Every structure is written in structure tokens, then in C-alpha cells.
Short mmCIF file of C-alpha atoms in Angstrom, two decimals:
data_model
loop_
_atom_site.label_atom_id
_atom_site.label_comp_id
_atom_site.label_asym_id
_atom_site.label_seq_id
_atom_site.Cartn_x
_atom_site.Cartn_y
_atom_site.Cartn_z
CA UNK R 4 47.99 -81.42 -66.86
CA UNK R 5 48.60 -79.09 -70.05
CA UNK R 6 50.58 -80.94 -72.72
CA UNK R 7 51.67 -79.35 -75.80
CA UNK R 8 52.72 -81.01 -79.10
CA UNK R 9 54.58 -78.96 -81.35
CA UNK R 10 56.84 -79.41 -84.49
CA UNK R 11 57.07 -78.75 -88.30
CA UNK R 12 54.48 -79.85 -90.83
CA UNK R 13 54.34 -83.54 -91.35
CA UNK R 14 56.16 -84.33 -88.20
CA UNK R 15 53.25 -86.32 -86.68
CA UNK R 16 51.75 -83.52 -84.39
CA UNK R 17 48.15 -84.43 -84.98
CA UNK R 18 48.60 -88.17 -84.98
CA UNK R 19 50.37 -87.79 -81.44
CA UNK R 20 47.86 -85.35 -80.02
CA UNK R 21 44.89 -87.15 -80.83
CA UNK R 22 45.97 -90.77 -79.86
CA UNK R 23 47.76 -89.24 -76.54
CA UNK R 24 44.47 -87.21 -75.60
CA UNK R 25 42.52 -90.37 -76.20
CA UNK R 26 44.99 -92.55 -74.05
CA UNK R 27 44.81 -89.84 -71.18
CA UNK R 28 41.06 -89.08 -71.53
CA UNK R 29 42.12 -85.34 -72.29
CA UNK R 30 40.77 -82.75 -74.55
CA UNK R 31 42.60 -82.38 -77.62
CA UNK R 32 42.77 -78.81 -79.10
CA UNK R 33 44.29 -78.56 -82.48
CA UNK R 34 45.69 -75.19 -83.86
CA UNK R 35 44.71 -76.36 -87.30
CA UNK R 36 41.11 -76.54 -86.15
CA UNK R 37 41.26 -72.99 -84.69
CA UNK R 38 42.49 -71.85 -87.93
CA UNK R 39 39.63 -73.59 -89.80
CA UNK R 40 37.30 -71.79 -87.18
CA UNK R 41 39.05 -68.36 -87.85
CA UNK R 42 38.53 -69.11 -91.65
CA UNK R 43 34.78 -69.89 -91.12
CA UNK R 44 34.27 -66.84 -89.04
CA UNK R 45 35.74 -64.69 -91.91
CA UNK R 46 33.94 -66.59 -94.58
CA UNK R 47 36.95 -67.82 -96.18
CA UNK R 48 38.41 -71.23 -96.88
CA UNK R 49 41.67 -72.21 -94.77
CA UNK R 50 43.64 -71.91 -98.08
CA UNK R 51 42.46 -68.52 -98.82
CA UNK R 52 43.00 -67.36 -95.01
CA UNK R 53 46.42 -68.87 -95.16
CA UNK R 54 47.23 -66.64 -98.10
CA UNK R 55 45.81 -63.66 -96.51
CA UNK R 56 47.77 -64.46 -93.33
CA UNK R 57 51.13 -63.94 -95.24
CA UNK R 58 50.16 -60.17 -95.67
CA UNK R 59 47.70 -59.60 -92.31
CA UNK R 60 49.79 -60.57 -89.33
CA UNK R 61 46.62 -60.23 -86.99
CA UNK R 62 45.54 -63.48 -88.43
CA UNK R 63 48.53 -65.23 -86.93
CA UNK R 64 48.10 -63.09 -83.86
CA UNK R 65 44.38 -64.17 -83.38
CA UNK R 66 45.20 -67.70 -83.60
CA UNK R 67 48.22 -67.50 -81.20
CA UNK R 68 46.00 -65.48 -78.67
CA UNK R 69 43.47 -68.16 -78.61
CA UNK R 70 46.16 -70.83 -78.15
CA UNK R 71 47.55 -68.84 -75.18
CA UNK R 72 43.97 -68.40 -73.59
CA UNK R 73 43.38 -71.89 -73.83
CA UNK R 74 46.72 -72.88 -72.28
CA UNK R 75 46.10 -70.26 -69.49
CA UNK R 76 42.39 -71.25 -68.45
CA UNK R 77 42.16 -75.04 -69.13
CA UNK R 78 43.66 -78.19 -67.80
CA UNK R 79 43.75 -81.58 -68.82
CA UNK R 80 44.40 -80.67 -72.21
CA UNK R 81 46.80 -81.62 -75.27
CA UNK R 82 47.36 -78.56 -77.26
CA UNK R 83 48.94 -79.03 -80.77
CA UNK R 84 50.28 -76.49 -82.97
CA UNK R 85 53.48 -75.39 -84.54
CA UNK R 86 53.86 -72.71 -81.81
CA UNK R 87 51.86 -74.56 -79.01
CA UNK R 88 54.94 -74.99 -76.70
CA UNK R 89 55.81 -71.13 -77.05
CA UNK R 90 52.39 -69.86 -76.79
CA UNK R 91 51.73 -72.22 -73.77
CA UNK R 92 54.88 -71.09 -72.06
CA UNK R 93 55.01 -71.50 -68.58
CA UNK R 94 51.32 -72.82 -68.51
CA UNK R 95 52.46 -76.04 -69.91
CA UNK R 96 53.45 -78.92 -67.88
CA UNK R 97 54.95 -80.95 -70.43
CA UNK R 98 56.08 -79.67 -73.73
CA UNK R 99 56.70 -82.24 -76.59
CA UNK R 100 58.62 -81.35 -79.83
CA UNK R 101 58.36 -83.78 -82.93
CA UNK R 102 60.81 -83.65 -85.85
CA UNK R 103 61.47 -85.86 -88.71
CA UNK R 104 63.92 -85.01 -91.91
CA UNK R 105 62.34 -82.93 -94.52
CA UNK R 106 62.25 -85.90 -97.00
CA UNK R 107 60.33 -88.14 -94.56
CA UNK R 108 57.84 -85.21 -93.76
CA UNK R 109 57.31 -84.33 -97.47
CA UNK R 110 56.56 -87.85 -98.19
CA UNK R 111 53.98 -88.02 -95.27
CA UNK R 112 52.28 -84.76 -96.59
CA UNK R 113 52.39 -85.89 -100.27
CA UNK R 114 50.11 -89.21 -99.31
CA UNK R 115 48.16 -87.08 -96.91
CA UNK R 116 47.29 -84.31 -99.34
CA UNK R 117 47.70 -86.81 -102.56
CA UNK R 118 50.12 -84.51 -104.26
CA UNK R 119 53.63 -85.21 -106.01
CA UNK R 120 56.22 -85.62 -103.44
CA UNK R 121 58.41 -82.78 -105.35
CA UNK R 122 55.73 -80.31 -104.80
CA UNK R 123 55.24 -81.31 -101.03
CA UNK R 124 58.78 -81.17 -100.37
CA UNK R 125 59.07 -77.38 -101.87
CA UNK R 126 55.89 -76.23 -100.51
CA UNK R 127 56.92 -77.60 -96.98
CA UNK R 128 60.37 -75.94 -97.02
CA UNK R 129 58.94 -72.70 -98.20
CA UNK R 130 56.24 -72.77 -95.67
CA UNK R 131 58.69 -73.59 -92.89
CA UNK R 132 60.86 -70.77 -93.90
CA UNK R 133 57.95 -68.28 -93.92
CA UNK R 134 56.67 -69.37 -90.63
CA UNK R 135 60.02 -69.12 -89.15
CA UNK R 136 60.62 -65.68 -90.15
CA UNK R 137 57.05 -64.65 -89.18
CA UNK R 138 57.56 -66.17 -85.67
CA UNK R 139 60.87 -64.41 -85.26
CA UNK R 140 59.53 -61.00 -86.56
CA UNK R 141 56.41 -61.11 -84.18
CA UNK R 142 57.50 -62.71 -81.21
CA UNK R 143 61.25 -62.91 -81.09
CA UNK R 144 60.92 -66.71 -81.23
CA UNK R 145 63.79 -68.83 -82.60
CA UNK R 146 61.82 -71.78 -84.24
CA UNK R 147 65.05 -73.80 -84.27
CA UNK R 148 65.53 -73.32 -80.54
CA UNK R 149 64.45 -76.52 -78.97
CA UNK R 150 65.68 -75.57 -75.19
CA UNK R 151 62.25 -74.93 -74.05
CA UNK R 152 61.02 -78.41 -74.84
CA UNK R 153 61.10 -81.45 -72.32
CA UNK R 154 61.02 -84.02 -74.69
CA UNK R 155 61.95 -83.91 -78.35
CA UNK R 156 61.18 -87.14 -80.65
CA UNK R 157 62.52 -87.85 -84.24
CA UNK R 158 59.33 -89.38 -85.58
CA UNK R 159 61.14 -91.18 -88.36
CA UNK R 160 62.77 -93.45 -85.84
CA UNK R 161 59.49 -94.64 -84.18
CA UNK R 162 56.12 -95.46 -85.73
CA UNK R 163 52.95 -93.59 -84.28
CA UNK R 164 52.49 -96.37 -81.60
CA UNK R 165 56.24 -95.95 -80.40
CA UNK R 166 56.06 -92.33 -80.20
CA UNK R 167 53.03 -92.40 -78.37
CA UNK R 168 54.49 -94.93 -75.91
CA UNK R 169 57.54 -92.53 -75.49
CA UNK R 170 55.42 -89.78 -74.68
CA UNK R 171 53.04 -91.65 -72.38
CA UNK R 172 56.05 -92.71 -70.47
CA UNK R 173 57.19 -89.18 -69.88
CA UNK R 174 53.72 -88.21 -68.71
CA UNK R 175 53.26 -91.03 -66.49
CA UNK R 176 56.75 -90.68 -65.06
CA UNK R 177 56.50 -87.01 -64.23
CA UNK R 178 56.00 -86.25 -60.52
CA UNK R 179 55.59 -82.57 -59.56
CA UNK R 180 57.48 -83.03 -56.38
CA UNK R 181 60.73 -84.01 -58.24
CA UNK R 182 60.42 -81.53 -60.72
CA UNK R 183 63.62 -79.28 -60.43
CA UNK R 184 62.08 -76.76 -62.76
CA UNK R 185 60.85 -75.90 -66.29
CA UNK R 186 63.01 -74.16 -68.96
CA UNK R 187 62.03 -70.67 -68.51
CA UNK R 188 60.84 -69.03 -71.68
CA UNK R 189 62.34 -65.52 -71.93
CA UNK R 190 62.89 -62.71 -74.60
CA UNK R 191 59.64 -63.84 -76.07
CA UNK R 192 57.27 -60.74 -76.80
CA UNK R 193 53.86 -61.88 -76.16
CA UNK R 194 52.30 -59.02 -78.19
CA UNK R 195 48.88 -60.45 -78.73
#
């Protein structure tokens, strides 16, 4: 089974993906880890590569190509990134979307990165707008369209263990024989 975990910065993607992979004895593949690998391959820091990605779309496309290749070739994986659900597309067996209000996400990022909450809020808002614009421009993906996801969880309502329990229940309840069909992903231009 291939499971994707997607959502905006600070929504709890890494927390869920790590614990879900552990609980299922699956491999956890993080888009952030792939991005850090890309930076290392180019002799850059992740921050330097992120700045360059704003001007060079090949960086995003390289990351997305790697995510799509993993989705196509591997099984028993929890694939985590903002676009994991979109990039895995029909290869994914279960697509999970995590969200939380901006204030909550900014507070989490502020604590995680040891920066003022106002700075975290503004950076998170700007980053989200920039990424949504790029995703739409590159692939015709509307980041706000959640119709492709099988499960959507507001992580401000449950703690990490509650989010894991909800997701595990969905995974363990899934029966391929009772599956009447995934939401098809249409109009996306996988020009990788």
C-alpha cells in the first residue's frame, strides 16, 4: 500500500508520516529529505537551494519527478510532502491531507525553528502563496482543491496520537474489494 501525507507547512505531515510508517512497518520517504539531498548534490544548503528554486523551476520539477518515481515503483511506503498526493496520483492507495489554521501552524513552526511567531506567520503565509502559484503554473494544480484526498484531518483538533489513530483506522479499515473507486486526477500536467 502506498500512502501519501500532504498539507501546508506546520500541519503535522512529518509527525504523522514518521509515526504511521513506524506503526505499519513501512518506509517513510520525506519530500524534505529529498530536497536536502538535492541541495547536497548541488553543493548548496537547503536554504540556498530554496532561494534558487524561486528562480529555477527545474529544482521543483526534479523534486517532483523523484516523488512520482517513488510512487510508481515502490510499495509499503508513506510518502510525505506538500504535493505527495498530487505527485503520486493514481499510484497512491490512500491520500491523506492535513491542515490547521495559519495561527496554529505558525506557532508550531515558531517553536520548531526557534523564531518569533510573527516572523513564522508571515514567512508561512508568503511561502504558501508562492508555492500555490508555482504548483498551478507548473502543473495546473489548484492547491486548495482537496477533492483528490481520501481523508482530511484538521490537526488543530487532535494531538499527534489522535491524528495517527484516525489515519490508522482508515488504513486498517480499507478493503480493496469494497473500494468503489479513487477520485481521478484530471487536468494535471505531469511535465516532469
